[in-house]
mmCIF file of C-alpha atoms in Angstrom:
data_model
loop_
_atom_site.group_PDB
_atom_site.id
_atom_site.type_symbol
_atom_site.label_atom_id
_atom_site.label_comp_id
_atom_site.label_asym_id
_atom_site.label_seq_id
_atom_site.Cartn_x
_atom_site.Cartn_y
_atom_site.Cartn_z
ATOM 1 C CA MET A 28 -0.693 -8.849 30.160
ATOM 2 C CA ARG A 29 -1.176 -12.215 31.843
ATOM 3 C CA VAL A 30 -1.761 -13.789 28.430
ATOM 4 C CA LEU A 31 1.553 -12.395 27.156
ATOM 5 C CA ARG A 32 3.424 -13.520 30.285
ATOM 6 C CA GLN A 33 2.180 -17.049 29.650
ATOM 7 C CA ALA A 34 2.815 -16.897 25.908
ATOM 8 C CA PHE A 35 6.420 -15.665 25.766
ATOM 9 C CA PRO A 36 8.076 -18.601 27.617
ATOM 10 C CA ILE A 37 6.317 -20.970 25.219
ATOM 11 C CA ALA A 38 7.523 -18.882 22.281
ATOM 12 C CA MET A 39 11.148 -18.874 23.375
ATOM 13 C CA MET A 40 11.171 -22.600 24.121
ATOM 14 C CA LEU A 41 9.845 -23.410 20.650
ATOM 15 C CA ALA A 42 11.775 -20.768 18.684
ATOM 16 C CA LEU A 43 15.316 -21.349 19.940
ATOM 17 C CA PRO A 44 15.942 -24.675 18.157
ATOM 18 C CA THR A 45 15.176 -23.208 14.720
ATOM 19 C CA LEU A 46 16.944 -19.905 15.395
ATOM 20 C CA ARG A 47 20.132 -21.859 16.075
ATOM 21 C CA HIS A 48 20.094 -23.359 12.565
ATOM 22 C CA PRO A 49 20.400 -20.662 9.834
ATOM 23 C CA LEU A 50 19.823 -23.263 7.116
ATOM 24 C CA TRP A 51 16.110 -23.147 7.991
ATOM 25 C CA HIS A 52 16.026 -19.467 7.028
ATOM 26 C CA LEU A 53 17.676 -20.219 3.697
ATOM 27 C CA THR A 54 15.088 -22.895 2.955
ATOM 28 C CA LEU A 55 12.235 -20.586 3.940
ATOM 29 C CA SER A 56 13.458 -17.772 1.678
ATOM 30 C CA ILE A 57 13.967 -19.778 -1.532
ATOM 31 C CA ILE A 58 10.386 -19.671 -2.875
ATOM 32 C CA PRO A 59 9.732 -15.941 -2.188
ATOM 33 C CA ALA A 60 13.165 -15.083 -3.597
ATOM 34 C CA SER A 61 12.320 -17.099 -6.717
ATOM 35 C CA TYR A 62 9.116 -15.141 -7.282
ATOM 36 C CA PHE A 63 10.994 -11.884 -6.783
ATOM 37 C CA LEU A 64 13.520 -12.943 -9.425
ATOM 38 C CA ILE A 65 10.802 -14.082 -11.855
ATOM 39 C CA PHE A 66 8.811 -10.861 -11.547
ATOM 40 C CA THR A 67 11.978 -8.789 -11.955
ATOM 41 C CA LEU A 68 13.020 -10.649 -15.095
ATOM 42 C CA MET A 69 9.537 -10.549 -16.610
ATOM 43 C CA GLY A 70 8.392 -7.065 -15.599
ATOM 44 C CA GLY A 71 11.530 -5.121 -14.825
ATOM 45 C CA PRO A 72 12.741 -3.495 -11.588
ATOM 46 C CA GLU A 73 9.375 -1.854 -10.798
ATOM 47 C CA LEU A 74 7.434 -5.128 -10.819
ATOM 48 C CA GLY A 75 10.326 -6.736 -8.964
ATOM 49 C CA ARG A 76 9.980 -4.109 -6.230
ATOM 50 C CA GLN A 77 6.245 -4.821 -6.074
ATOM 51 C CA ALA A 78 7.073 -8.504 -5.578
ATOM 52 C CA LEU A 79 9.567 -7.626 -2.848
ATOM 53 C CA LEU A 80 6.832 -5.743 -0.987
ATOM 54 C CA GLY A 81 4.633 -8.802 -1.339
ATOM 55 C CA VAL A 82 7.381 -10.978 0.133
ATOM 56 C CA LEU A 83 6.943 -9.138 3.439
ATOM 57 C CA VAL A 84 3.275 -10.102 3.573
ATOM 58 C CA VAL A 85 4.085 -13.671 2.510
ATOM 59 C CA PHE A 86 6.595 -14.104 5.332
ATOM 60 C CA ALA A 87 4.152 -12.674 7.876
ATOM 61 C CA VAL A 88 1.121 -14.753 6.904
ATOM 62 C CA ASN A 89 3.012 -17.976 6.153
ATOM 63 C CA ALA A 90 4.553 -17.907 9.616
ATOM 64 C CA GLY A 91 1.034 -18.539 10.847
ATOM 65 C CA ILE A 92 -0.787 -20.404 8.110
ATOM 66 C CA VAL A 93 2.024 -22.713 6.916
ATOM 67 C CA SER A 94 4.641 -23.080 9.645
ATOM 68 C CA LEU A 95 2.423 -22.897 12.740
ATOM 69 C CA PRO A 96 -0.011 -25.758 11.894
ATOM 70 C CA GLN A 97 2.891 -28.099 11.240
ATOM 71 C CA LEU A 98 4.402 -27.136 14.587
ATOM 72 C CA ILE A 99 1.103 -27.638 16.446
ATOM 73 C CA VAL A 100 0.457 -31.071 14.947
ATOM 74 C CA GLY A 101 4.071 -32.049 15.638
ATOM 75 C CA LEU A 102 3.719 -31.059 19.286
ATOM 76 C CA ARG A 103 0.522 -33.057 19.573
ATOM 77 C CA TYR A 104 2.069 -36.076 17.847
ATOM 78 C CA ARG A 105 5.014 -36.024 20.275
ATOM 79 C CA ARG A 106 2.612 -35.623 23.229
ATOM 80 C CA MET A 107 4.125 -32.267 24.167
ATOM 81 C CA GLN A 108 0.778 -30.514 23.819
ATOM 82 C CA GLU A 109 -0.547 -32.633 26.697
ATOM 83 C CA MET A 110 1.929 -30.846 28.968
ATOM 84 C CA PHE A 111 0.472 -27.463 28.025
ATOM 85 C CA VAL A 112 -3.122 -28.712 28.309
ATOM 86 C CA ALA A 113 -2.386 -29.948 31.839
ATOM 87 C CA SER A 114 -0.912 -26.551 32.814
ATOM 88 C CA PRO A 115 -2.970 -23.527 33.951
ATOM 89 C CA ILE A 116 -2.746 -21.818 30.552
ATOM 90 C CA GLY A 117 -5.675 -21.698 28.126
ATOM 91 C CA PRO A 118 -5.900 -22.018 24.339
ATOM 92 C CA VAL A 119 -5.299 -18.306 23.614
ATOM 93 C CA PRO A 120 -1.928 -18.029 25.480
ATOM 94 C CA TYR A 121 -0.871 -21.355 23.945
ATOM 95 C CA ALA A 122 -1.873 -20.188 20.460
ATOM 96 C CA LEU A 123 -0.081 -16.856 20.922
ATOM 97 C CA GLY A 124 3.042 -18.520 22.302
ATOM 98 C CA THR A 125 3.346 -20.955 19.427
ATOM 99 C CA ALA A 126 2.516 -18.165 16.957
ATOM 100 C CA ILE A 127 5.174 -15.842 18.383
ATOM 101 C CA SER A 128 7.702 -18.664 18.060
ATOM 102 C CA ARG A 129 6.989 -18.816 14.316
ATOM 103 C CA LEU A 130 7.205 -15.012 14.080
ATOM 104 C CA LEU A 131 10.666 -15.112 15.670
ATOM 105 C CA TYR A 132 11.546 -17.759 13.107
ATOM 106 C CA VAL A 133 10.798 -15.467 10.122
ATOM 107 C CA LEU A 134 11.765 -12.179 11.784
ATOM 108 C CA PRO A 135 15.379 -12.158 10.474
ATOM 109 C CA LEU A 136 14.069 -12.484 6.904
ATOM 110 C CA ILE A 137 11.521 -9.690 7.393
ATOM 111 C CA VAL A 138 14.271 -7.462 8.804
ATOM 112 C CA LEU A 139 16.471 -8.287 5.806
ATOM 113 C CA VAL A 140 13.762 -7.296 3.293
ATOM 114 C CA LEU A 141 12.996 -4.087 5.195
ATOM 115 C CA ALA A 142 16.715 -3.252 5.256
ATOM 116 C CA LEU A 143 16.886 -3.725 1.475
ATOM 117 C CA LEU A 144 13.911 -1.394 1.036
ATOM 118 C CA VAL A 145 15.479 1.253 3.283
ATOM 119 C CA LEU A 146 18.795 1.011 1.436
ATOM 120 C CA THR A 147 16.940 1.522 -1.860
ATOM 121 C CA GLY A 148 15.133 4.661 -0.727
ATOM 122 C CA LEU A 149 12.333 3.798 1.703
ATOM 123 C CA PRO A 150 12.159 6.458 4.469
ATOM 124 C CA VAL A 151 12.682 5.018 7.949
ATOM 125 C CA GLY A 152 9.552 6.870 9.071
ATOM 126 C CA LYS A 153 7.470 4.533 6.903
ATOM 127 C CA LEU A 154 8.542 1.458 8.872
ATOM 128 C CA PRO A 155 6.125 1.734 11.865
ATOM 129 C CA PRO A 156 2.885 1.533 9.812
ATOM 130 C CA ILE A 157 4.370 -1.253 7.672
ATOM 131 C CA LEU A 158 5.293 -3.208 10.803
ATOM 132 C CA ALA A 159 1.766 -2.670 12.119
ATOM 133 C CA VAL A 160 0.321 -4.153 8.921
ATOM 134 C CA LEU A 161 2.664 -7.143 9.116
ATOM 135 C CA SER A 162 1.788 -7.712 12.776
ATOM 136 C CA VAL A 163 -1.946 -7.868 12.088
ATOM 137 C CA THR A 164 -1.306 -10.084 9.056
ATOM 138 C CA TRP A 165 0.770 -12.462 11.169
ATOM 139 C CA LEU A 166 -1.988 -12.540 13.798
ATOM 140 C CA ILE A 167 -4.626 -13.399 11.173
ATOM 141 C CA GLY A 168 -2.534 -16.196 9.678
ATOM 142 C CA SER A 169 -1.566 -17.539 13.093
ATOM 143 C CA MET A 170 -5.058 -17.720 14.549
ATOM 144 C CA LEU A 171 -6.425 -19.351 11.400
ATOM 145 C CA GLY A 172 -3.475 -21.741 11.247
ATOM 146 C CA PHE A 173 -3.840 -22.705 14.906
ATOM 147 C CA THR A 174 -7.551 -23.431 14.493
ATOM 148 C CA VAL A 175 -6.977 -25.535 11.383
ATOM 149 C CA ALA A 176 -4.216 -27.494 13.119
ATOM 150 C CA THR A 177 -6.540 -28.497 15.943
ATOM 151 C CA TYR A 178 -8.911 -30.125 13.438
ATOM 152 C CA VAL A 179 -6.308 -31.989 11.349
ATOM 153 C CA ARG A 180 -5.272 -34.987 13.405
ATOM 154 C CA ASN A 181 -2.961 -36.785 10.973
ATOM 155 C CA PRO A 182 0.607 -35.364 10.821
ATOM 156 C CA MET A 183 0.887 -36.685 7.265
ATOM 157 C CA HIS A 184 -1.973 -34.442 6.128
ATOM 158 C CA ILE A 185 -1.194 -31.150 7.834
ATOM 159 C CA SER A 186 1.674 -30.216 5.522
ATOM 160 C CA ALA A 187 -0.562 -30.529 2.456
ATOM 161 C CA VAL A 188 -3.403 -28.592 4.089
ATOM 162 C CA SER A 189 -1.223 -25.762 5.425
ATOM 163 C CA ASN A 190 0.750 -25.355 2.212
ATOM 164 C CA LEU A 191 -2.478 -25.262 0.190
ATOM 165 C CA LEU A 192 -3.891 -22.556 2.452
ATOM 166 C CA GLY A 193 -0.637 -20.620 2.133
ATOM 167 C CA LEU A 194 -0.806 -20.745 -1.662
ATOM 168 C CA LEU A 195 -4.467 -19.684 -1.666
ATOM 169 C CA LEU A 196 -3.661 -16.678 0.524
ATOM 170 C CA THR A 197 -0.424 -15.546 -1.120
ATOM 171 C CA LEU A 198 0.018 -16.834 -4.657
ATOM 172 C CA ILE A 199 -3.407 -16.359 -6.239
ATOM 173 C CA PRO A 200 -4.449 -12.995 -4.678
ATOM 174 C CA PRO A 201 -2.535 -9.803 -5.607
ATOM 175 C CA VAL A 202 0.218 -10.117 -3.032
ATOM 176 C CA TYR A 203 3.341 -10.490 -5.158
ATOM 177 C CA TYR A 204 1.792 -8.193 -7.767
ATOM 178 C CA PRO A 205 -0.338 -5.023 -7.408
ATOM 179 C CA LEU A 206 -4.142 -5.055 -7.327
ATOM 180 C CA SER A 207 -4.216 -2.836 -10.418
ATOM 181 C CA LEU A 208 -3.140 -5.818 -12.552
ATOM 182 C CA VAL A 209 -6.342 -7.676 -11.654
ATOM 183 C CA PRO A 210 -9.257 -7.006 -14.080
ATOM 184 C CA LYS A 211 -11.691 -4.574 -12.476
ATOM 185 C CA SER A 212 -14.575 -6.988 -12.995
ATOM 186 C CA VAL A 213 -13.063 -9.472 -10.527
ATOM 187 C CA GLN A 214 -11.226 -7.136 -8.150
ATOM 188 C CA TRP A 215 -14.056 -7.552 -5.661
ATOM 189 C CA LEU A 216 -13.115 -11.217 -5.338
ATOM 190 C CA ALA A 217 -9.522 -10.329 -4.539
ATOM 191 C CA LEU A 218 -10.713 -7.816 -1.947
ATOM 192 C CA LEU A 219 -12.417 -10.603 0.002
ATOM 193 C CA VAL A 220 -8.980 -12.009 0.879
ATOM 194 C CA PRO A 221 -7.173 -10.442 3.872
ATOM 195 C CA THR A 222 -3.726 -10.710 2.313
ATOM 196 C CA THR A 223 -4.880 -8.525 -0.581
ATOM 197 C CA HIS A 224 -5.553 -5.710 1.883
ATOM 198 C CA ALA A 225 -2.281 -6.345 3.737
ATOM 199 C CA ALA A 226 -0.249 -6.103 0.534
ATOM 200 C CA GLN A 227 -2.227 -3.054 -0.567
ATOM 201 C CA LEU A 228 -1.541 -1.275 2.731
ATOM 202 C CA VAL A 229 2.190 -2.013 2.504
ATOM 203 C CA ARG A 230 2.240 -0.582 -1.030
ATOM 204 C CA ILE A 231 0.301 2.498 0.080
ATOM 205 C CA TYR A 232 2.710 3.244 2.922
ATOM 206 C CA VAL A 233 5.735 2.673 0.698
ATOM 207 C CA GLY A 234 4.234 4.947 -1.948
ATOM 208 C CA ALA A 235 4.132 2.261 -4.627
ATOM 209 C CA VAL A 236 0.424 2.848 -5.311
ATOM 210 C CA ARG A 237 -1.949 5.784 -4.972
ATOM 211 C CA VAL A 238 -5.503 5.185 -3.809
ATOM 212 C CA LYS A 239 -8.466 7.122 -2.480
ATOM 213 C CA ALA A 240 -8.486 7.990 1.215
ATOM 214 C CA GLY A 241 -11.356 5.581 1.868
ATOM 215 C CA SER A 242 -9.344 2.630 0.564
ATOM 216 C CA LEU A 243 -6.834 2.950 3.407
ATOM 217 C CA ALA A 244 -9.570 2.862 6.050
ATOM 218 C CA LEU A 245 -11.355 -0.018 4.282
ATOM 219 C CA SER A 246 -8.230 -2.174 4.196
ATOM 220 C CA TRP A 247 -7.565 -1.582 7.892
ATOM 221 C CA ALA A 248 -11.193 -2.350 8.711
ATOM 222 C CA VAL A 249 -11.053 -5.641 6.793
ATOM 223 C CA LEU A 250 -7.801 -6.704 8.479
ATOM 224 C CA GLY A 251 -9.201 -5.789 11.895
ATOM 225 C CA ALA A 252 -12.377 -7.749 11.243
ATOM 226 C CA TYR A 253 -10.467 -10.855 10.147
ATOM 227 C CA ALA A 254 -8.160 -10.623 13.177
ATOM 228 C CA ALA A 255 -11.130 -10.361 15.570
ATOM 229 C CA LEU A 256 -12.931 -13.232 13.818
ATOM 230 C CA PHE A 257 -9.979 -15.613 13.973
ATOM 231 C CA LEU A 258 -9.203 -14.728 17.601
ATOM 232 C CA LEU A 259 -12.813 -15.594 18.357
ATOM 233 C CA LEU A 260 -12.368 -18.889 16.494
ATOM 234 C CA VAL A 261 -9.378 -19.811 18.664
ATOM 235 C CA ALA A 262 -11.239 -18.918 21.851
ATOM 236 C CA THR A 263 -14.463 -20.757 20.971
ATOM 237 C CA ARG A 264 -13.854 -23.347 18.256
ATOM 238 C CA ALA A 265 -10.240 -24.538 18.467
ATOM 239 C CA ARG A 266 -10.027 -28.153 19.649
ATOM 240 C CA TRP A 267 -6.915 -27.825 21.693
ATOM 241 C CA HIS A 268 -7.998 -30.606 24.094
ATOM 242 C CA GLU A 269 -7.987 -34.157 22.789
ATOM 243 C CA PRO A 270 -11.559 -35.277 21.949
#
C-alpha cells in the first residue's frame, strides 16, 4: 500500500497535462483506428471485430512500451527525475507512478472501445476478466518500457526505440488478427510473445475464439511470468539513478 500511496501523486501530476488536451487522444487513436478500418474492409465485419479486440491490447501495452519511455527520458532531460531520485521514493513507486499516468492517458480510449463492444452485444459480465487481462498487459509493457528508458540516454533515440518495440509487440504478433491465421508450424514463435496471450485471452472472454481449457491457464501463466520478470527487472536492473 505504501508503494501505491507514493505512486498515485506522481501519476496525477504527470497525467493531468495530457488529460486536459483531447487532441492527444485523437492522435493516439489514429493508427489503431486505421488498422481496424483496413481489416474490416479486407476481411469483413468479423475480422474487423477481431481487430477491435486487438486495439484494446494495443492501447494497454503501448501505454507502457511506447508512451512511458518517452515520458521517462523527457523527465530526465528536463532534470525533473532528479527531484524524484532525491525524494524518499524508490524505483518501483516511481515506475508505477509514471506508468499509471500513461494508463490514465489511454483510459478514455479503452473505455470507448469497451463501450462499443458492449453496445454491439458483449455482456457486461465479461468486462472484469477483460479488464484484468488489460491491467496485466499494461503492467508488462510499463515495466519493460521503464527499464528500457533508463538505458537510453539520448532523447533523440528513445522515440525510435520505443516505437520499434511497440511495433514488434503489437503489429507482427497476432494481436490485431486471431492466432488461427498464423500457420501452425510457426505458432510457437507467436506464443513466445506476451501480447499474443493477452489478445488470445481477450478473444476467449469475448467468445470470439474457442480453445481447450489448458490454453486459458497457459496464457495466464505466461502473462504472470512476464509481469513478475519485468517487475524484477525494474527492482534490480533499472538505472534510475544517474551513472
